[in-house]
Amino acid sequence: MFPTLHLGHAGTDRHFNSRRTFRAKVLDVSDATSSVAIPQQSAVASSSQTASGGHVQVNRNNNARNNAKESVYSASTSRNKVHNPKSGRDKWAEGDTTIMPLPFPQWVSAFKWVDKDPARVKMGLVDTGYCFPEPALIVTPVLPEWRKLYCANWLAAQPLWISRVDHHPPSPLPVPQTWCDFLNTIPSALLAANMTTKSAWEKLVAKTLFGQALVHLQGNTWTTQGDVSWRNQRIAITTLEDPPAHLMCCILWEIYELGFCYELLDLDRAMVPGLWTEAPTERTELLYSNFPGESGLVMWQEDMPTTEQGMWAAPATAYPFLESWHKLLSAWPEAPSHLRSPIVQESFSPVVQLDILSSACMFYVQTFFDLFGRPPIVPHRVPM
């Protein structure tokens, strides 16, 4: 008695259909990026299709799509430029600690002492885009209304985007400007946009990359009366203009964790491709064992921790996670000799833990920069 919403394997589409309200789910096989489409369109979008001379609007939109595709290609060719810390925000520096979670000193030290010589960067070996937005981007807007938009868009898109990255990540990955174009987008405005403007082309690039299902999320998400779900709690969008400091800190902490998890995956695949070809299951299990919980890298399914976890926890708890990370890094070319020797559990202590963390963080940051030409997204302290 009800229409079929999804047929096929588990993945992004099934995940979307299991989380959205029934009225927002309609099968649309014409969209290659997602089987979800919203039946209602804005009045402006609908009228542009029925008004006289509608074929001119269609041709204009087609031209805009072509221009957007060209923009995607041009962005992918320029994405491998080495990060210049003198242009714009210094990505090697920590943000406002009154809003953002506190850093671990080992990462701060590694960021300070890493060799940032552009000549070190091996161009073209990895996609230097971002699986997840830079945490600082979420709190960059000064105006409360824009900060609310950025934060609401991220929280609304977060579950579906994580599922997409986990199952079939986009290629190329979004660059910071594309993340910005998506996070400051109001879907109804996107549908009604004048596609002849440069700004509209940039929006179309974001729409093409993130897919219809992410851009056309449930319409009332962006209204002042709407709310979003995050870690089993409902958050009224109106409160995001001036969100509680602890809530904002927790949201940013999660983005740091997500960025680190998936960047570690990408970097490991680039450093030891043979191991991923010869024994993918064993390498995947080793990677997953770096993190607590049983959700693989999809750590957003876990409860928000209240104390430090994984390799950053107390020595008795941290040992197996630090041993996994130690084992993972030891297989990388040019790994320091002290990272190639196994950790003796009987002599494991807070001093040994800090020493290994310091060495591993420095090696990780330098290795990451040598391939990506930018600083990595790294874990931060759990907000208390």
mmCIF file of C-alpha atoms in Angstrom:
data_model
loop_
_atom_site.group_PDB
_atom_site.id
_atom_site.type_symbol
_atom_site.label_atom_id
_atom_site.label_comp_id
_atom_site.label_asym_id
_atom_site.label_seq_id
_atom_site.Cartn_x
_atom_site.Cartn_y
_atom_site.Cartn_z
ATOM 1 C CA MET A 1 0.000 0.000 0.000
ATOM 2 C CA PHE A 2 3.040 2.267 0.135
ATOM 3 C CA PRO A 3 5.382 3.159 -2.771
ATOM 4 C CA THR A 4 8.816 1.566 -2.918
ATOM 5 C CA LEU A 5 11.460 3.994 -1.712
ATOM 6 C CA HIS A 6 14.655 2.073 -2.438
ATOM 7 C CA LEU A 7 15.734 -1.068 -4.261
ATOM 8 C CA GLY A 8 19.340 -2.209 -4.268
ATOM 9 C CA HIS A 9 22.330 -2.772 -2.052
ATOM 10 C CA ALA A 10 22.920 -1.086 1.276
ATOM 11 C CA GLY A 11 24.786 2.188 1.087
ATOM 12 C CA THR A 12 24.155 5.910 0.803
ATOM 13 C CA ASP A 13 20.680 5.633 -0.730
ATOM 14 C CA ARG A 14 19.410 3.134 1.821
ATOM 15 C CA HIS A 15 20.986 5.158 4.608
ATOM 16 C CA PHE A 16 19.259 8.305 3.374
ATOM 17 C CA ASN A 17 15.879 6.604 3.119
ATOM 18 C CA SER A 18 16.166 5.211 6.635
ATOM 19 C CA ARG A 19 16.856 8.645 8.189
ATOM 20 C CA ARG A 20 14.609 11.109 6.343
ATOM 21 C CA THR A 21 10.894 11.626 6.882
ATOM 22 C CA PHE A 22 8.565 9.682 4.574
ATOM 23 C CA ARG A 23 7.333 12.689 2.602
ATOM 24 C CA ALA A 24 10.901 13.554 1.539
ATOM 25 C CA LYS A 25 11.644 10.183 -0.068
ATOM 26 C CA VAL A 26 10.894 9.647 -3.744
ATOM 27 C CA LEU A 27 12.833 7.312 -6.002
ATOM 28 C CA ASP A 28 14.513 9.084 -8.929
ATOM 29 C CA VAL A 29 16.765 6.794 -10.918
ATOM 30 C CA SER A 30 17.779 9.599 -13.273
ATOM 31 C CA ASP A 31 20.188 11.054 -10.696
ATOM 32 C CA ALA A 32 23.452 9.133 -10.875
ATOM 33 C CA THR A 33 24.677 10.515 -7.564
ATOM 34 C CA SER A 34 21.632 9.543 -5.512
ATOM 35 C CA SER A 35 18.233 7.901 -5.856
ATOM 36 C CA VAL A 36 16.588 10.642 -3.788
ATOM 37 C CA ALA A 37 14.785 13.688 -5.072
ATOM 38 C CA ILE A 38 12.476 16.152 -3.366
ATOM 39 C CA PRO A 39 9.103 16.316 -5.159
ATOM 40 C CA GLN A 40 8.405 19.967 -4.281
ATOM 41 C CA GLN A 41 10.409 22.638 -6.066
ATOM 42 C CA SER A 42 10.519 26.314 -5.324
ATOM 43 C CA ALA A 43 8.039 28.526 -7.154
ATOM 44 C CA VAL A 44 10.828 30.302 -8.975
ATOM 45 C CA ALA A 45 12.332 27.027 -10.207
ATOM 46 C CA SER A 46 8.956 25.705 -11.365
ATOM 47 C CA SER A 47 7.973 28.890 -13.149
ATOM 48 C CA SER A 48 11.251 28.985 -15.074
ATOM 49 C CA GLN A 49 10.332 25.671 -16.682
ATOM 50 C CA THR A 50 6.813 26.688 -17.788
ATOM 51 C CA ALA A 51 7.224 30.346 -18.718
ATOM 52 C CA SER A 52 7.520 31.347 -22.361
ATOM 53 C CA GLY A 53 11.075 31.080 -23.544
ATOM 54 C CA GLY A 54 11.685 28.304 -21.053
ATOM 55 C CA HIS A 55 14.041 26.631 -23.504
ATOM 56 C CA VAL A 56 16.385 29.616 -23.140
ATOM 57 C CA GLN A 57 16.513 29.038 -19.388
ATOM 58 C CA VAL A 58 17.228 25.318 -19.933
ATOM 59 C CA ASN A 59 20.055 26.087 -22.344
ATOM 60 C CA ARG A 60 21.450 28.653 -19.936
ATOM 61 C CA ASN A 61 21.387 26.090 -17.129
ATOM 62 C CA ASN A 62 23.059 23.512 -19.360
ATOM 63 C CA ASN A 63 25.794 26.014 -20.166
ATOM 64 C CA ALA A 64 26.162 26.727 -16.471
ATOM 65 C CA ARG A 65 26.509 23.021 -15.744
ATOM 66 C CA ASN A 66 29.230 22.751 -18.361
ATOM 67 C CA ASN A 67 30.990 25.734 -16.860
ATOM 68 C CA ALA A 68 30.629 24.148 -13.433
ATOM 69 C CA LYS A 69 32.204 20.938 -14.676
ATOM 70 C CA GLU A 70 35.075 22.943 -16.107
ATOM 71 C CA SER A 71 35.406 24.625 -12.725
ATOM 72 C CA VAL A 72 35.626 21.210 -11.084
ATOM 73 C CA TYR A 73 38.407 20.188 -13.428
ATOM 74 C CA SER A 74 40.260 23.475 -12.979
ATOM 75 C CA ALA A 75 39.947 23.106 -9.218
ATOM 76 C CA SER A 76 41.373 19.598 -9.372
ATOM 77 C CA THR A 77 44.376 20.773 -11.376
ATOM 78 C CA SER A 78 45.121 23.583 -8.935
ATOM 79 C CA ARG A 79 44.487 21.573 -5.770
ATOM 80 C CA ASN A 80 48.023 20.223 -5.735
ATOM 81 C CA LYS A 81 49.576 23.632 -5.165
ATOM 82 C CA VAL A 82 51.645 23.648 -1.993
ATOM 83 C CA HIS A 83 49.930 25.337 0.916
ATOM 84 C CA ASN A 84 51.293 28.821 1.479
ATOM 85 C CA PRO A 85 51.031 29.682 5.180
ATOM 86 C CA LYS A 86 51.386 33.392 4.368
ATOM 87 C CA SER A 87 48.172 33.522 2.347
ATOM 88 C CA GLY A 88 44.913 33.775 4.264
ATOM 89 C CA ARG A 89 44.456 31.958 7.555
ATOM 90 C CA ASP A 90 47.542 30.213 8.927
ATOM 91 C CA LYS A 91 46.466 26.576 8.929
ATOM 92 C CA TRP A 92 49.465 25.601 11.035
ATOM 93 C CA ALA A 93 48.210 27.700 13.952
ATOM 94 C CA GLU A 94 45.516 26.716 16.439
ATOM 95 C CA GLY A 95 42.214 28.572 16.377
ATOM 96 C CA ASP A 96 40.327 30.320 19.129
ATOM 97 C CA THR A 97 40.477 27.940 22.107
ATOM 98 C CA THR A 98 37.446 29.624 23.670
ATOM 99 C CA ILE A 99 35.377 28.008 20.902
ATOM 100 C CA MET A 100 37.523 25.135 19.670
ATOM 101 C CA PRO A 101 38.713 22.057 21.597
ATOM 102 C CA LEU A 102 42.182 22.212 23.121
ATOM 103 C CA PRO A 103 45.071 20.677 21.149
ATOM 104 C CA PHE A 104 47.400 17.953 22.344
ATOM 105 C CA PRO A 105 50.916 19.354 22.923
ATOM 106 C CA GLN A 106 52.493 16.613 20.793
ATOM 107 C CA TRP A 107 50.641 17.839 17.724
ATOM 108 C CA VAL A 108 51.398 21.482 18.518
ATOM 109 C CA SER A 109 55.103 20.656 18.728
ATOM 110 C CA ALA A 110 55.001 18.666 15.487
ATOM 111 C CA PHE A 111 53.255 21.521 13.667
ATOM 112 C CA LYS A 112 55.936 23.907 14.936
ATOM 113 C CA TRP A 113 59.001 21.863 14.002
ATOM 114 C CA VAL A 114 57.896 20.156 10.781
ATOM 115 C CA ASP A 115 59.945 21.062 7.717
ATOM 116 C CA LYS A 116 57.553 23.042 5.487
ATOM 117 C CA ASP A 117 59.901 23.376 2.530
ATOM 118 C CA PRO A 118 57.680 23.179 -0.602
ATOM 119 C CA ALA A 119 60.434 21.250 -2.370
ATOM 120 C CA ARG A 120 59.697 18.267 -0.117
ATOM 121 C CA VAL A 121 56.164 17.824 -1.448
ATOM 122 C CA LYS A 122 55.684 14.914 -3.860
ATOM 123 C CA MET A 123 53.042 16.282 -6.181
ATOM 124 C CA GLY A 124 50.217 14.234 -7.658
ATOM 125 C CA LEU A 125 50.407 11.151 -5.421
ATOM 126 C CA VAL A 126 47.255 11.874 -3.392
ATOM 127 C CA ASP A 127 44.069 13.891 -3.589
ATOM 128 C CA THR A 128 44.872 16.890 -1.400
ATOM 129 C CA GLY A 129 41.216 17.844 -0.855
ATOM 130 C CA TYR A 130 39.302 17.447 2.394
ATOM 131 C CA CYS A 131 36.962 14.550 3.203
ATOM 132 C CA PHE A 132 35.447 16.778 5.873
ATOM 133 C CA PRO A 133 35.386 20.538 6.339
ATOM 134 C CA GLU A 134 38.188 22.169 8.233
ATOM 135 C CA PRO A 135 36.822 22.682 11.757
ATOM 136 C CA ALA A 136 37.856 26.342 11.707
ATOM 137 C CA LEU A 137 35.617 26.868 8.661
ATOM 138 C CA ILE A 138 32.493 26.154 10.721
ATOM 139 C CA VAL A 139 33.239 29.026 13.108
ATOM 140 C CA THR A 140 34.758 31.421 10.561
ATOM 141 C CA PRO A 141 31.595 33.477 9.903
ATOM 142 C CA VAL A 142 31.417 36.512 12.167
ATOM 143 C CA LEU A 143 27.700 37.208 11.716
ATOM 144 C CA PRO A 144 25.532 34.914 13.904
ATOM 145 C CA GLU A 145 23.104 34.268 11.040
ATOM 146 C CA TRP A 146 25.877 32.961 8.795
ATOM 147 C CA ARG A 147 27.436 30.897 11.563
ATOM 148 C CA LYS A 148 24.028 29.340 12.155
ATOM 149 C CA LEU A 149 23.770 28.496 8.441
ATOM 150 C CA TYR A 150 27.211 26.878 8.303
ATOM 151 C CA CYS A 151 26.624 24.834 11.428
ATOM 152 C CA ALA A 152 23.062 23.806 10.540
ATOM 153 C CA ASN A 153 24.081 22.715 7.048
ATOM 154 C CA TRP A 154 26.920 20.608 8.405
ATOM 155 C CA LEU A 155 24.796 18.906 11.069
ATOM 156 C CA ALA A 156 22.016 18.215 8.563
ATOM 157 C CA ALA A 157 24.387 16.739 5.972
ATOM 158 C CA GLN A 158 26.739 14.978 8.404
ATOM 159 C CA PRO A 159 25.203 11.454 8.642
ATOM 160 C CA LEU A 160 24.627 11.066 4.905
ATOM 161 C CA TRP A 161 27.998 12.584 4.001
ATOM 162 C CA ILE A 162 29.868 10.247 6.371
ATOM 163 C CA SER A 163 28.063 7.298 4.811
ATOM 164 C CA ARG A 164 29.031 8.452 1.335
ATOM 165 C CA VAL A 165 32.680 8.984 2.266
ATOM 166 C CA ASP A 166 32.728 5.573 3.958
ATOM 167 C CA HIS A 167 31.166 3.677 1.035
ATOM 168 C CA HIS A 168 32.092 5.559 -2.154
ATOM 169 C CA PRO A 169 34.005 8.796 -1.527
ATOM 170 C CA PRO A 170 33.801 11.502 -4.187
ATOM 171 C CA SER A 171 36.692 12.118 -6.525
ATOM 172 C CA PRO A 172 38.124 14.669 -6.449
ATOM 173 C CA LEU A 173 37.520 15.534 -2.819
ATOM 174 C CA PRO A 174 36.128 18.979 -1.980
ATOM 175 C CA VAL A 175 38.596 21.818 -1.588
ATOM 176 C CA PRO A 176 38.028 24.423 1.177
ATOM 177 C CA GLN A 177 36.247 26.818 -1.208
ATOM 178 C CA THR A 178 33.829 24.074 -2.280
ATOM 179 C CA TRP A 179 33.106 23.263 1.361
ATOM 180 C CA CYS A 180 32.435 26.947 1.940
ATOM 181 C CA ASP A 181 30.109 27.113 -1.085
ATOM 182 C CA PHE A 182 28.148 24.140 0.233
ATOM 183 C CA LEU A 183 27.952 25.196 3.872
ATOM 184 C CA ASN A 184 26.695 28.685 3.063
ATOM 185 C CA THR A 185 24.079 27.388 0.633
ATOM 186 C CA ILE A 186 20.333 27.655 1.127
ATOM 187 C CA PRO A 187 18.833 24.969 -1.172
ATOM 188 C CA SER A 188 15.822 27.045 -2.236
ATOM 189 C CA ALA A 189 18.157 29.875 -3.210
ATOM 190 C CA LEU A 190 20.300 27.418 -5.144
ATOM 191 C CA LEU A 191 17.323 26.189 -7.140
ATOM 192 C CA ALA A 192 16.331 29.761 -8.004
ATOM 193 C CA ALA A 193 19.855 31.034 -8.652
ATOM 194 C CA ASN A 194 20.796 32.946 -11.779
ATOM 195 C CA MET A 195 23.158 30.431 -13.343
ATOM 196 C CA THR A 196 24.912 33.097 -15.391
ATOM 197 C CA THR A 197 26.845 34.452 -12.385
ATOM 198 C CA LYS A 198 30.211 33.220 -11.153
ATOM 199 C CA SER A 199 28.758 32.654 -7.681
ATOM 200 C CA ALA A 200 26.007 30.459 -9.129
ATOM 201 C CA TRP A 201 28.571 28.411 -11.040
ATOM 202 C CA GLU A 202 30.489 27.836 -7.825
ATOM 203 C CA LYS A 203 27.266 26.744 -6.136
ATOM 204 C CA LEU A 204 26.624 24.343 -8.996
ATOM 205 C CA VAL A 205 30.087 22.856 -8.526
ATOM 206 C CA ALA A 206 29.186 22.193 -4.877
ATOM 207 C CA LYS A 207 25.818 20.757 -5.891
ATOM 208 C CA THR A 208 27.454 18.474 -8.472
ATOM 209 C CA LEU A 209 30.018 17.239 -5.967
ATOM 210 C CA PHE A 210 27.782 16.717 -2.945
ATOM 211 C CA GLY A 211 24.882 15.276 -4.901
ATOM 212 C CA GLN A 212 21.191 15.999 -4.939
ATOM 213 C CA ALA A 213 20.555 14.111 -1.712
ATOM 214 C CA LEU A 214 22.842 16.427 0.240
ATOM 215 C CA VAL A 215 21.770 19.691 -1.356
ATOM 216 C CA HIS A 216 18.051 18.852 -1.294
ATOM 217 C CA LEU A 217 17.809 17.798 2.312
ATOM 218 C CA GLN A 218 14.466 18.154 4.042
ATOM 219 C CA GLY A 219 13.288 21.690 3.285
ATOM 220 C CA ASN A 220 12.470 22.837 6.815
ATOM 221 C CA THR A 221 16.021 22.083 7.952
ATOM 222 C CA TRP A 222 17.014 25.607 6.975
ATOM 223 C CA THR A 223 14.013 27.382 8.496
ATOM 224 C CA THR A 224 14.144 29.094 11.852
ATOM 225 C CA GLN A 225 11.512 26.678 13.171
ATOM 226 C CA GLY A 226 13.492 23.596 12.154
ATOM 227 C CA ASP A 227 15.909 21.438 14.065
ATOM 228 C CA VAL A 228 18.693 18.972 13.363
ATOM 229 C CA SER A 229 19.723 15.708 14.997
ATOM 230 C CA TRP A 230 23.234 15.161 16.321
ATOM 231 C CA ARG A 231 24.363 12.210 18.451
ATOM 232 C CA ASN A 232 20.832 11.354 19.568
ATOM 233 C CA GLN A 233 19.873 14.883 20.535
ATOM 234 C CA ARG A 234 17.679 17.401 18.761
ATOM 235 C CA ILE A 235 19.159 20.855 18.279
ATOM 236 C CA ALA A 236 16.926 23.807 17.426
ATOM 237 C CA ILE A 237 18.476 25.739 14.552
ATOM 238 C CA THR A 238 17.610 29.046 16.198
ATOM 239 C CA THR A 239 20.052 28.206 19.018
ATOM 240 C CA LEU A 240 22.946 27.921 16.560
ATOM 241 C CA GLU A 241 23.200 31.698 16.170
ATOM 242 C CA ASP A 242 24.680 31.713 19.665
ATOM 243 C CA PRO A 243 25.230 28.024 20.466
ATOM 244 C CA PRO A 244 26.354 26.817 23.896
ATOM 245 C CA ALA A 245 30.156 26.828 23.943
ATOM 246 C CA HIS A 246 30.345 23.188 25.034
ATOM 247 C CA LEU A 247 28.032 22.017 22.233
ATOM 248 C CA MET A 248 30.071 23.888 19.627
ATOM 249 C CA CYS A 249 33.289 22.483 21.055
ATOM 250 C CA CYS A 250 31.903 18.931 20.849
ATOM 251 C CA ILE A 251 30.796 19.374 17.235
ATOM 252 C CA LEU A 252 34.248 20.660 16.268
ATOM 253 C CA TRP A 253 35.935 17.846 18.223
ATOM 254 C CA GLU A 254 34.002 15.320 16.161
ATOM 255 C CA ILE A 255 35.067 16.939 12.890
ATOM 256 C CA TYR A 256 38.706 16.797 14.009
ATOM 257 C CA GLU A 257 38.291 13.090 14.789
ATOM 258 C CA LEU A 258 36.602 12.347 11.479
ATOM 259 C CA GLY A 259 39.233 14.240 9.520
ATOM 260 C CA PHE A 260 42.057 12.398 11.248
ATOM 261 C CA CYS A 261 40.476 8.955 10.764
ATOM 262 C CA TYR A 262 39.961 9.302 7.036
ATOM 263 C CA GLU A 263 43.186 11.183 6.332
ATOM 264 C CA LEU A 264 45.082 8.415 8.122
ATOM 265 C CA LEU A 265 43.325 5.930 5.842
ATOM 266 C CA ASP A 266 44.247 7.877 2.696
ATOM 267 C CA LEU A 267 47.830 8.392 3.810
ATOM 268 C CA ASP A 268 48.311 4.736 4.727
ATOM 269 C CA ARG A 269 47.018 3.630 1.342
ATOM 270 C CA ALA A 270 49.486 5.979 -0.336
ATOM 271 C CA MET A 271 52.428 4.903 1.820
ATOM 272 C CA VAL A 272 51.947 1.111 1.635
ATOM 273 C CA PRO A 273 49.788 0.394 -1.432
ATOM 274 C CA GLY A 274 51.225 -3.109 -1.668
ATOM 275 C CA LEU A 275 49.841 -4.101 1.730
ATOM 276 C CA TRP A 276 46.394 -2.838 0.734
ATOM 277 C CA THR A 277 46.598 -4.924 -2.453
ATOM 278 C CA GLU A 278 48.007 -8.097 -0.900
ATOM 279 C CA ALA A 279 46.114 -8.155 2.420
ATOM 280 C CA PRO A 280 43.341 -5.526 2.421
ATOM 281 C CA THR A 281 41.342 -7.177 5.208
ATOM 282 C CA GLU A 282 44.302 -7.385 7.582
ATOM 283 C CA ARG A 283 45.316 -3.791 6.850
ATOM 284 C CA THR A 284 41.758 -2.562 7.352
ATOM 285 C CA GLU A 285 41.513 -4.346 10.701
ATOM 286 C CA LEU A 286 44.835 -2.849 11.800
ATOM 287 C CA LEU A 287 43.621 0.610 10.827
ATOM 288 C CA TYR A 288 40.333 0.155 12.696
ATOM 289 C CA SER A 289 42.169 -1.040 15.805
ATOM 290 C CA ASN A 290 43.648 2.449 16.165
ATOM 291 C CA PHE A 291 40.276 3.731 17.317
ATOM 292 C CA PRO A 292 37.922 2.741 20.148
ATOM 293 C CA GLY A 293 34.466 1.383 19.498
ATOM 294 C CA GLU A 294 33.245 -1.177 17.001
ATOM 295 C CA SER A 295 32.059 1.108 14.220
ATOM 296 C CA GLY A 296 35.179 1.135 12.116
ATOM 297 C CA LEU A 297 35.805 4.702 11.051
ATOM 298 C CA VAL A 298 32.125 5.642 11.340
ATOM 299 C CA MET A 299 32.729 6.853 14.876
ATOM 300 C CA TRP A 300 29.737 9.210 14.837
ATOM 301 C CA GLN A 301 27.619 6.200 15.826
ATOM 302 C CA GLU A 302 29.380 6.060 19.205
ATOM 303 C CA ASP A 303 28.318 8.089 22.224
ATOM 304 C CA MET A 304 30.161 11.337 22.821
ATOM 305 C CA PRO A 305 33.054 10.460 25.170
ATOM 306 C CA THR A 306 33.520 12.299 28.440
ATOM 307 C CA THR A 307 37.191 11.389 28.953
ATOM 308 C CA GLU A 308 40.213 10.932 26.704
ATOM 309 C CA GLN A 309 40.087 7.721 24.706
ATOM 310 C CA GLY A 310 42.219 5.541 22.483
ATOM 311 C CA MET A 311 45.945 6.247 22.420
ATOM 312 C CA TRP A 312 45.383 9.456 24.416
ATOM 313 C CA ALA A 313 43.825 7.719 27.419
ATOM 314 C CA ALA A 314 45.625 6.599 30.587
ATOM 315 C CA PRO A 315 48.506 4.144 29.893
ATOM 316 C CA ALA A 316 46.593 1.027 30.958
ATOM 317 C CA THR A 317 43.839 1.837 28.459
ATOM 318 C CA ALA A 318 45.974 3.446 25.775
ATOM 319 C CA TYR A 319 48.471 0.605 25.245
ATOM 320 C CA PRO A 320 46.598 -1.503 22.623
ATOM 321 C CA PHE A 321 45.638 1.574 20.581
ATOM 322 C CA LEU A 322 49.121 3.056 20.696
ATOM 323 C CA GLU A 323 50.591 -0.320 19.773
ATOM 324 C CA SER A 324 48.284 -0.449 16.728
ATOM 325 C CA TRP A 325 49.280 3.039 15.594
ATOM 326 C CA HIS A 326 52.938 2.192 16.230
ATOM 327 C CA LYS A 327 52.578 -0.955 14.109
ATOM 328 C CA LEU A 328 50.747 0.936 11.351
ATOM 329 C CA LEU A 329 53.404 3.664 11.067
ATOM 330 C CA SER A 330 56.326 1.226 11.308
ATOM 331 C CA ALA A 331 55.463 -0.185 7.871
ATOM 332 C CA TRP A 332 55.814 3.212 6.193
ATOM 333 C CA PRO A 333 58.998 3.953 4.237
ATOM 334 C CA GLU A 334 61.599 5.939 6.191
ATOM 335 C CA ALA A 335 59.889 5.225 9.528
ATOM 336 C CA PRO A 336 62.313 6.061 12.387
ATOM 337 C CA SER A 337 64.085 3.072 13.889
ATOM 338 C CA HIS A 338 62.475 3.555 17.304
ATOM 339 C CA LEU A 339 59.048 3.190 15.669
ATOM 340 C CA ARG A 340 60.075 -0.111 14.118
ATOM 341 C CA SER A 341 60.757 -1.732 17.490
ATOM 342 C CA PRO A 342 57.708 -3.238 19.258
ATOM 343 C CA ILE A 343 56.417 -1.641 22.445
ATOM 344 C CA VAL A 344 57.142 -3.805 25.490
ATOM 345 C CA GLN A 345 53.942 -3.843 27.500
ATOM 346 C CA GLU A 346 55.691 -4.695 30.789
ATOM 347 C CA SER A 347 57.737 -1.482 30.608
ATOM 348 C CA PHE A 348 54.932 0.691 29.227
ATOM 349 C CA SER A 349 54.489 3.818 31.361
ATOM 350 C CA PRO A 350 53.272 7.424 31.027
ATOM 351 C CA VAL A 351 56.815 8.472 30.108
ATOM 352 C CA VAL A 352 57.059 5.825 27.380
ATOM 353 C CA GLN A 353 53.581 6.747 26.155
ATOM 354 C CA LEU A 354 54.464 10.442 25.795
ATOM 355 C CA ASP A 355 57.772 9.637 24.111
ATOM 356 C CA ILE A 356 56.113 7.383 21.526
ATOM 357 C CA LEU A 357 53.320 9.883 20.927
ATOM 358 C CA SER A 358 55.799 12.710 20.362
ATOM 359 C CA SER A 359 57.873 10.691 17.891
ATOM 360 C CA ALA A 360 54.855 9.288 16.070
ATOM 361 C CA CYS A 361 53.129 12.689 15.780
ATOM 362 C CA MET A 362 56.259 14.295 14.345
ATOM 363 C CA PHE A 363 56.728 11.491 11.828
ATOM 364 C CA TYR A 364 53.048 11.547 10.861
ATOM 365 C CA VAL A 365 52.883 15.322 10.316
ATOM 366 C CA GLN A 366 56.081 15.393 8.262
ATOM 367 C CA THR A 367 54.976 12.437 6.151
ATOM 368 C CA PHE A 368 51.558 13.978 5.620
ATOM 369 C CA PHE A 369 53.019 17.320 4.537
ATOM 370 C CA ASP A 370 55.418 15.613 2.142
ATOM 371 C CA LEU A 371 52.447 14.177 0.227
ATOM 372 C CA PHE A 372 49.638 16.689 0.793
ATOM 373 C CA GLY A 373 51.565 19.960 1.053
ATOM 374 C CA ARG A 374 49.372 21.106 3.933
ATOM 375 C CA PRO A 375 48.871 20.356 7.626
ATOM 376 C CA PRO A 376 46.785 17.303 8.547
ATOM 377 C CA ILE A 377 43.575 17.364 10.556
ATOM 378 C CA VAL A 378 44.580 15.925 13.937
ATOM 379 C CA PRO A 379 42.748 14.828 17.112
ATOM 380 C CA HIS A 380 42.043 17.309 19.903
ATOM 381 C CA ARG A 381 41.193 16.933 23.580
ATOM 382 C CA VAL A 382 37.707 15.782 24.519
ATOM 383 C CA PRO A 383 35.678 18.811 25.677
ATOM 384 C CA MET A 384 35.003 18.628 29.390
#
